PDB file of C-alpha atoms in Angstrom:
ATOM      1  CA  UNK A  17      19.722   0.952  -7.013  1.00 39.00           C
ATOM      2  CA  UNK A  18      16.030   1.221  -6.045  1.00 38.00           C
ATOM      3  CA  UNK A  19      15.051   2.196  -9.586  1.00 50.00           C
ATOM      4  CA  UNK A  20      17.066  -0.710 -11.022  1.00 50.00           C
ATOM      5  CA  UNK A  21      15.357  -3.145  -8.634  1.00 55.00           C
ATOM      6  CA  UNK A  22      11.918  -1.775  -9.537  1.00 66.00           C
ATOM      7  CA  UNK A  23      12.666  -2.039 -13.267  1.00 76.00           C
ATOM      8  CA  UNK A  24      13.910  -5.614 -12.894  1.00 76.00           C
ATOM      9  CA  UNK A  25      10.825  -6.679 -10.929  1.00 79.00           C
ATOM     10  CA  UNK A  26       8.506  -5.002 -13.443  1.00 84.00           C
ATOM     11  CA  UNK A  27      10.187  -6.874 -16.292  1.00 89.00           C
ATOM     12  CA  UNK A  28      10.086 -10.196 -14.435  1.00 90.00           C
ATOM     13  CA  UNK A  29       6.402  -9.716 -13.602  1.00 91.00           C
ATOM     14  CA  UNK A  30       5.724  -9.006 -17.274  1.00 93.00           C
ATOM     15  CA  UNK A  31       7.471 -12.261 -18.262  1.00 94.00           C
ATOM     16  CA  UNK A  32       5.302 -14.206 -15.809  1.00 95.00           C
ATOM     17  CA  UNK A  33       2.186 -12.567 -17.246  1.00 95.00           C
ATOM     18  CA  UNK A  34       3.164 -13.631 -20.772  1.00 95.00           C
ATOM     19  CA  UNK A  35       3.847 -17.153 -19.495  1.00 95.00           C
ATOM     20  CA  UNK A  36       0.454 -17.269 -17.770  1.00 94.00           C
ATOM     21  CA  UNK A  37      -1.396 -16.016 -20.836  1.00 94.00           C
ATOM     22  CA  UNK A  38       0.267 -18.558 -23.140  1.00 94.00           C
ATOM     23  CA  UNK A  39      -0.289 -21.420 -20.690  1.00 94.00           C
ATOM     24  CA  UNK A  40      -3.987 -20.497 -20.582  1.00 93.00           C
ATOM     25  CA  UNK A  41      -4.180 -20.932 -24.360  1.00 94.00           C
ATOM     26  CA  UNK A  42      -4.397 -17.307 -25.489  1.00 93.00           C
ATOM     27  CA  UNK A  43      -2.236 -16.637 -28.529  1.00 91.00           C
ATOM     28  CA  UNK A  44      -1.951 -12.893 -27.992  1.00 89.00           C
ATOM     29  CA  UNK A  45      -3.671  -9.628 -27.037  1.00 87.00           C
ATOM     30  CA  UNK A  46      -6.246 -10.022 -29.825  1.00 90.00           C
ATOM     31  CA  UNK A  47      -7.506 -13.255 -28.282  1.00 92.00           C
ATOM     32  CA  UNK A  48      -7.561 -11.550 -24.885  1.00 92.00           C
ATOM     33  CA  UNK A  49      -9.649  -8.670 -26.246  1.00 90.00           C
ATOM     34  CA  UNK A  50     -12.164 -11.125 -27.706  1.00 91.00           C
ATOM     35  CA  UNK A  51     -12.444 -13.155 -24.496  1.00 91.00           C
ATOM     36  CA  UNK A  52     -12.390 -10.213 -22.055  1.00 89.00           C
ATOM     37  CA  UNK A  53     -14.026  -7.235 -23.843  1.00 87.00           C
ATOM     38  CA  UNK A  54     -14.181  -5.194 -20.626  1.00 85.00           C
ATOM     39  CA  UNK A  55     -10.387  -5.179 -20.245  1.00 92.00           C
ATOM     40  CA  UNK A  56      -8.345  -2.185 -21.382  1.00 92.00           C
ATOM     41  CA  UNK A  57      -6.311  -4.019 -23.995  1.00 92.00           C
ATOM     42  CA  UNK A  58      -3.727  -1.227 -24.301  1.00 93.00           C
ATOM     43  CA  UNK A  59      -3.049  -1.462 -20.569  1.00 92.00           C
ATOM     44  CA  UNK A  60      -2.714  -5.228 -20.864  1.00 94.00           C
ATOM     45  CA  UNK A  61      -0.215  -4.849 -23.716  1.00 93.00           C
ATOM     46  CA  UNK A  62       1.809  -2.385 -21.647  1.00 93.00           C
ATOM     47  CA  UNK A  63       1.796  -4.805 -18.702  1.00 94.00           C
ATOM     48  CA  UNK A  64       2.955  -7.690 -20.890  1.00 93.00           C
ATOM     49  CA  UNK A  65       5.675  -5.574 -22.474  1.00 92.00           C
ATOM     50  CA  UNK A  66       6.902  -4.374 -19.089  1.00 90.00           C
ATOM     51  CA  UNK A  67       6.384  -0.741 -20.055  1.00 89.00           C
ATOM     52  CA  UNK A  68       3.974  -0.280 -17.141  1.00 87.00           C
ATOM     53  CA  UNK A  69       3.947  -2.162 -13.884  1.00 84.00           C
ATOM     54  CA  UNK A  70       0.739  -3.568 -12.496  1.00 84.00           C
ATOM     55  CA  UNK A  71      -0.477  -3.766  -8.932  1.00 81.00           C
ATOM     56  CA  UNK A  72      -2.401  -6.288  -6.892  1.00 78.00           C
ATOM     57  CA  UNK A  73      -5.837  -5.439  -8.361  1.00 80.00           C
ATOM     58  CA  UNK A  74      -4.698  -6.205 -11.922  1.00 87.00           C
ATOM     59  CA  UNK A  75      -2.734  -9.231 -10.715  1.00 87.00           C
ATOM     60  CA  UNK A  76      -5.862 -10.697  -9.116  1.00 86.00           C
ATOM     61  CA  UNK A  77      -7.806 -10.241 -12.358  1.00 88.00           C
ATOM     62  CA  UNK A  78      -5.063 -11.838 -14.439  1.00 93.00           C
ATOM     63  CA  UNK A  79      -4.547 -14.692 -11.981  1.00 91.00           C
ATOM     64  CA  UNK A  80      -8.258 -15.544 -12.047  1.00 88.00           C
ATOM     65  CA  UNK A  81      -8.482 -15.283 -15.834  1.00 91.00           C
ATOM     66  CA  UNK A  82      -5.401 -17.398 -16.523  1.00 93.00           C
ATOM     67  CA  UNK A  83      -5.904 -19.743 -13.546  1.00 91.00           C
ATOM     68  CA  UNK A  84      -2.492 -19.223 -12.010  1.00 91.00           C
ATOM     69  CA  UNK A  85      -1.349 -18.611  -8.451  1.00 89.00           C
ATOM     70  CA  UNK A  86      -1.601 -14.955  -7.468  1.00 85.00           C
ATOM     71  CA  UNK A  87       1.595 -14.821  -5.417  1.00 81.00           C
ATOM     72  CA  UNK A  88       3.557 -16.452  -8.221  1.00 88.00           C
ATOM     73  CA  UNK A  89       2.236 -13.942 -10.758  1.00 90.00           C
ATOM     74  CA  UNK A  90       2.723 -10.862  -8.606  1.00 84.00           C
ATOM     75  CA  UNK A  91       5.808 -11.735  -6.581  1.00 80.00           C
ATOM     76  CA  UNK A  92       7.414 -14.779  -8.216  1.00 83.00           C
ATOM     77  CA  UNK A  93       6.743 -16.934  -5.144  1.00 76.00           C
ATOM     78  CA  UNK A  94       6.055 -20.651  -5.559  1.00 76.00           C
ATOM     79  CA  UNK A  95       4.807 -21.988  -8.878  1.00 82.00           C
ATOM     80  CA  UNK A  96       1.924 -21.080 -11.232  1.00 89.00           C
ATOM     81  CA  UNK A  97      -0.211 -24.051 -10.222  1.00 85.00           C
ATOM     82  CA  UNK A  98       0.079 -23.634  -6.430  1.00 78.00           C
ATOM     83  CA  UNK A  99      -3.231 -23.508  -4.564  1.00 72.00           C
ATOM     84  CA  UNK A 100      -4.093 -19.959  -3.485  1.00 65.00           C
ATOM     85  CA  UNK A 101      -6.540 -21.208  -0.875  1.00 57.00           C
ATOM     86  CA  UNK A 102      -4.093 -21.670   2.000  1.00 51.00           C
ATOM     87  CA  UNK A 103      -1.890 -18.692   1.186  1.00 51.00           C
ATOM     88  CA  UNK A 104      -2.037 -15.293   2.783  1.00 58.00           C
ATOM     89  CA  UNK A 105      -2.828 -12.491   0.374  1.00 64.00           C
ATOM     90  CA  UNK A 106       0.185 -10.261  -0.120  1.00 68.00           C
ATOM     91  CA  UNK A 107      -0.331  -6.651  -1.105  1.00 78.00           C
ATOM     92  CA  UNK A 108       1.899  -3.830  -2.287  1.00 83.00           C
ATOM     93  CA  UNK A 109       1.354  -0.659  -0.262  1.00 91.00           C
ATOM     94  CA  UNK A 110       2.756   2.664  -1.520  1.00 91.00           C
ATOM     95  CA  UNK A 111       5.400   3.996   0.856  1.00 93.00           C
ATOM     96  CA  UNK A 112       5.241   7.763   0.843  1.00 92.00           C
ATOM     97  CA  UNK A 113       6.982  10.618   2.614  1.00 93.00           C
ATOM     98  CA  UNK A 114       5.591  12.586   5.544  1.00 94.00           C
ATOM     99  CA  UNK A 115       5.378  15.615   3.250  1.00 88.00           C
ATOM    100  CA  UNK A 116       3.215  13.664   0.803  1.00 86.00           C
ATOM    101  CA  UNK A 117       1.099  12.378   3.683  1.00 86.00           C
ATOM    102  CA  UNK A 118       0.344  15.962   4.681  1.00 85.00           C
ATOM    103  CA  UNK A 119      -0.698  16.720   1.118  1.00 83.00           C
ATOM    104  CA  UNK A 120      -3.488  14.145   1.411  1.00 82.00           C
ATOM    105  CA  UNK A 121      -5.462  16.775   3.339  1.00 76.00           C
ATOM    106  CA  UNK A 122      -5.202  19.475   0.654  1.00 67.00           C
ATOM    107  CA  UNK A 123      -8.268  20.552  -1.392  1.00 62.00           C
ATOM    108  CA  UNK A 124      -6.797  18.663  -4.363  1.00 52.00           C
ATOM    109  CA  UNK A 125      -5.144  15.776  -2.501  1.00 57.00           C
ATOM    110  CA  UNK A 126      -2.481  13.404  -3.727  1.00 57.00           C
ATOM    111  CA  UNK A 127      -4.552  10.525  -5.098  1.00 59.00           C
ATOM    112  CA  UNK A 128      -2.293   8.807  -7.627  1.00 65.00           C
ATOM    113  CA  UNK A 129      -0.005   6.756  -5.416  1.00 74.00           C
ATOM    114  CA  UNK A 130       1.200   4.416  -8.133  1.00 72.00           C
ATOM    115  CA  UNK A 131       4.460   6.307  -8.707  1.00 76.00           C
ATOM    116  CA  UNK A 132       5.667   5.750  -5.152  1.00 84.00           C
ATOM    117  CA  UNK A 133       7.894   2.823  -4.169  1.00 87.00           C
ATOM    118  CA  UNK A 134       5.993   0.103  -2.359  1.00 86.00           C
ATOM    119  CA  UNK A 135       6.372  -2.177   0.635  1.00 86.00           C
ATOM    120  CA  UNK A 136       4.820  -5.643   0.706  1.00 81.00           C
ATOM    121  CA  UNK A 137       2.684  -6.905   3.570  1.00 84.00           C
ATOM    122  CA  UNK A 138       0.031  -9.583   4.085  1.00 77.00           C
ATOM    123  CA  UNK A 139      -3.663  -9.749   4.959  1.00 75.00           C
ATOM    124  CA  UNK A 140      -4.548  -6.109   5.438  1.00 82.00           C
ATOM    125  CA  UNK A 141      -8.257  -5.432   5.982  1.00 81.00           C
ATOM    126  CA  UNK A 142     -10.278  -3.736   3.276  1.00 82.00           C
ATOM    127  CA  UNK A 143      -9.244  -0.099   2.800  1.00 87.00           C
ATOM    128  CA  UNK A 144      -6.948   2.281   0.964  1.00 89.00           C
ATOM    129  CA  UNK A 145      -3.485   1.988   2.446  1.00 93.00           C
ATOM    130  CA  UNK A 146      -0.287   3.984   2.616  1.00 94.00           C
ATOM    131  CA  UNK A 147       2.921   3.145   4.471  1.00 96.00           C
ATOM    132  CA  UNK A 148       5.167   5.588   6.320  1.00 96.00           C
ATOM    133  CA  UNK A 149       8.520   5.162   8.026  1.00 95.00           C
ATOM    134  CA  UNK A 150       8.457   6.361  11.620  1.00 96.00           C
ATOM    135  CA  UNK A 151      10.903   9.091  12.589  1.00 94.00           C
ATOM    136  CA  UNK A 152      11.806   9.999  16.162  1.00 94.00           C
ATOM    137  CA  UNK A 153      10.833   8.594  19.568  1.00 95.00           C
ATOM    138  CA  UNK A 154       7.425  10.169  20.179  1.00 96.00           C
ATOM    139  CA  UNK A 155       5.587   6.865  19.564  1.00 96.00           C
ATOM    140  CA  UNK A 156       8.281   4.412  20.616  1.00 94.00           C
ATOM    141  CA  UNK A 157       5.972   2.510  22.992  1.00 93.00           C
ATOM    142  CA  UNK A 158       4.214   1.296  19.849  1.00 93.00           C
ATOM    143  CA  UNK A 159       6.534   2.047  16.941  1.00 94.00           C
ATOM    144  CA  UNK A 160      10.276   2.485  17.520  1.00 93.00           C
ATOM    145  CA  UNK A 161      12.164   4.729  15.080  1.00 93.00           C
ATOM    146  CA  UNK A 162      12.515   3.013  11.725  1.00 93.00           C
ATOM    147  CA  UNK A 163       9.213   1.153  12.034  1.00 94.00           C
ATOM    148  CA  UNK A 164       6.889   1.052   9.072  1.00 95.00           C
ATOM    149  CA  UNK A 165       3.286   1.936   9.855  1.00 96.00           C
ATOM    150  CA  UNK A 166       0.344   1.028   7.631  1.00 95.00           C
ATOM    151  CA  UNK A 167      -2.364   3.684   7.469  1.00 96.00           C
ATOM    152  CA  UNK A 168      -5.896   3.193   6.179  1.00 94.00           C
ATOM    153  CA  UNK A 169      -6.740   6.577   4.684  1.00 93.00           C
ATOM    154  CA  UNK A 170     -10.392   5.538   4.322  1.00 91.00           C
ATOM    155  CA  UNK A 171     -10.737   5.063   8.090  1.00 93.00           C
ATOM    156  CA  UNK A 172     -11.014   8.448   9.800  1.00 94.00           C
ATOM    157  CA  UNK A 173     -13.326   7.455  12.667  1.00 94.00           C
ATOM    158  CA  UNK A 174     -11.847   8.580  15.982  1.00 96.00           C
ATOM    159  CA  UNK A 175     -11.588   5.827  18.582  1.00 94.00           C
ATOM    160  CA  UNK A 176     -10.073   6.555  22.029  1.00 92.00           C
ATOM    161  CA  UNK A 177      -6.498   5.241  22.343  1.00 92.00           C
ATOM    162  CA  UNK A 178      -6.326   4.304  18.663  1.00 94.00           C
ATOM    163  CA  UNK A 179      -3.444   5.696  16.610  1.00 96.00           C
ATOM    164  CA  UNK A 180      -3.719   8.065  13.663  1.00 97.00           C
ATOM    165  CA  UNK A 181      -1.695  10.080  11.205  1.00 97.00           C
ATOM    166  CA  UNK A 182      -2.967  13.653  11.277  1.00 97.00           C
ATOM    167  CA  UNK A 183      -1.963  16.986   9.782  1.00 95.00           C
ATOM    168  CA  UNK A 184      -2.643  20.602  10.630  1.00 95.00           C
ATOM    169  CA  UNK A 185      -3.399  23.478   8.266  1.00 92.00           C
ATOM    170  CA  UNK A 186       0.284  23.846   7.350  1.00 92.00           C
ATOM    171  CA  UNK A 187       0.289  20.292   5.978  1.00 91.00           C
ATOM    172  CA  UNK A 188       2.689  19.025   8.642  1.00 93.00           C
ATOM    173  CA  UNK A 189       1.818  15.373   9.274  1.00 95.00           C
ATOM    174  CA  UNK A 190       2.424  13.491  12.517  1.00 97.00           C
ATOM    175  CA  UNK A 191       1.669  10.079  14.026  1.00 97.00           C
ATOM    176  CA  UNK A 192      -0.004  10.133  17.439  1.00 97.00           C
ATOM    177  CA  UNK A 193      -2.457   8.363  19.752  1.00 96.00           C
ATOM    178  CA  UNK A 194      -5.959   9.776  20.145  1.00 96.00           C
ATOM    179  CA  UNK A 195      -6.744  10.793  23.729  1.00 95.00           C
ATOM    180  CA  UNK A 196     -10.024  12.762  23.564  1.00 96.00           C
ATOM    181  CA  UNK A 197      -9.746  14.165  27.095  1.00 96.00           C
ATOM    182  CA  UNK A 198      -6.271  15.635  26.569  1.00 96.00           C
ATOM    183  CA  UNK A 199      -5.295  18.912  24.957  1.00 95.00           C
ATOM    184  CA  UNK A 200      -4.425  18.462  22.176  1.00 96.00           C
ATOM    185  CA  UNK A 201      -6.249  15.148  21.760  1.00 97.00           C
ATOM    186  CA  UNK A 202      -3.413  13.638  19.688  1.00 97.00           C
ATOM    187  CA  UNK A 203      -0.650  12.691  22.115  1.00 97.00           C
ATOM    188  CA  UNK A 204       2.730  10.923  22.078  1.00 96.00           C
ATOM    189  CA  UNK A 205       3.058   7.362  23.354  1.00 95.00           C
ATOM    190  CA  UNK A 206       6.697   7.377  24.381  1.00 95.00           C
ATOM    191  CA  UNK A 207       8.970   6.056  27.106  1.00 94.00           C
ATOM    192  CA  UNK A 208      10.562   9.481  27.068  1.00 93.00           C
ATOM    193  CA  UNK A 209       9.216  12.840  28.220  1.00 94.00           C
ATOM    194  CA  UNK A 210       8.113  14.271  24.874  1.00 95.00           C
ATOM    195  CA  UNK A 211       5.819  17.265  24.547  1.00 95.00           C
ATOM    196  CA  UNK A 212       2.635  16.944  22.512  1.00 95.00           C
ATOM    197  CA  UNK A 213       2.617  18.535  19.057  1.00 95.00           C
ATOM    198  CA  UNK A 214       1.743  22.192  18.594  1.00 95.00           C
ATOM    199  CA  UNK A 215      -0.820  22.247  15.818  1.00 96.00           C
ATOM    200  CA  UNK A 216      -1.550  25.316  13.728  1.00 95.00           C
ATOM    201  CA  UNK A 217      -5.202  25.696  12.873  1.00 94.00           C
ATOM    202  CA  UNK A 218      -7.579  22.803  12.327  1.00 94.00           C
ATOM    203  CA  UNK A 219      -6.348  19.220  12.579  1.00 95.00           C
ATOM    204  CA  UNK A 220      -7.327  16.776   9.834  1.00 95.00           C
ATOM    205  CA  UNK A 221      -7.211  12.994  10.151  1.00 96.00           C
ATOM    206  CA  UNK A 222      -5.288  11.401   7.285  1.00 95.00           C
ATOM    207  CA  UNK A 223      -6.028   7.852   8.391  1.00 95.00           C
ATOM    208  CA  UNK A 224      -5.915   5.288  11.141  1.00 95.00           C
ATOM    209  CA  UNK A 225      -2.752   3.307  11.806  1.00 95.00           C
ATOM    210  CA  UNK A 226      -3.653  -0.375  11.915  1.00 93.00           C
ATOM    211  CA  UNK A 227      -0.246  -2.052  11.764  1.00 92.00           C
ATOM    212  CA  UNK A 228       3.313  -1.257  12.855  1.00 92.00           C
ATOM    213  CA  UNK A 229       6.265  -3.375  11.731  1.00 89.00           C
ATOM    214  CA  UNK A 230       9.933  -3.162  12.639  1.00 83.00           C
ATOM    215  CA  UNK A 231      12.610  -5.106  10.738  1.00 70.00           C
ATOM    216  CA  UNK A 232      14.891  -7.106  13.032  1.00 60.00           C
TER     217      UNK A 232
END
């Protein structure tokens, strides 16, 4: 069902892109190539045909070029001529597995996140983001089981009492709060008595958790 939903949304987004291009007065990809020589015209054709999906970065470029509302183009919300000024910016964040999160610390890390399913959120700060679904009760003071956490993998600065996703040398990733005076310094934040993790080898910071959301 997930794949069917993703295919449907990709096709609908492609239809909106074609509509936006025509409404802006461009007859086809040739006219686009002449007006925007820095665009990859083959990528644009694939986006219009629905062969490839496009993310928020491409959507912003297309929305500016064709003078349409970003949220309409990317998500089908509102109408093409809505004012973007008062709207929150919605972004698609790749939702990956804990195994894949651990692989972000490998010498050749997972960098192409476009193949992962995504979760939509609004107004994230600048960064490179991944989303993870929380498992277990070790952080239930902050994130009950089933919560989705948003992790900025460009933010690895350690701040006391901030929360991070980290992994040890085995690639096992975990979500914990940074307590520099404790051993280990990454500790649970739970209403239950839960032991801290037993890391093997060096601990690497994958990124800082900046948002936790639970569906009600």
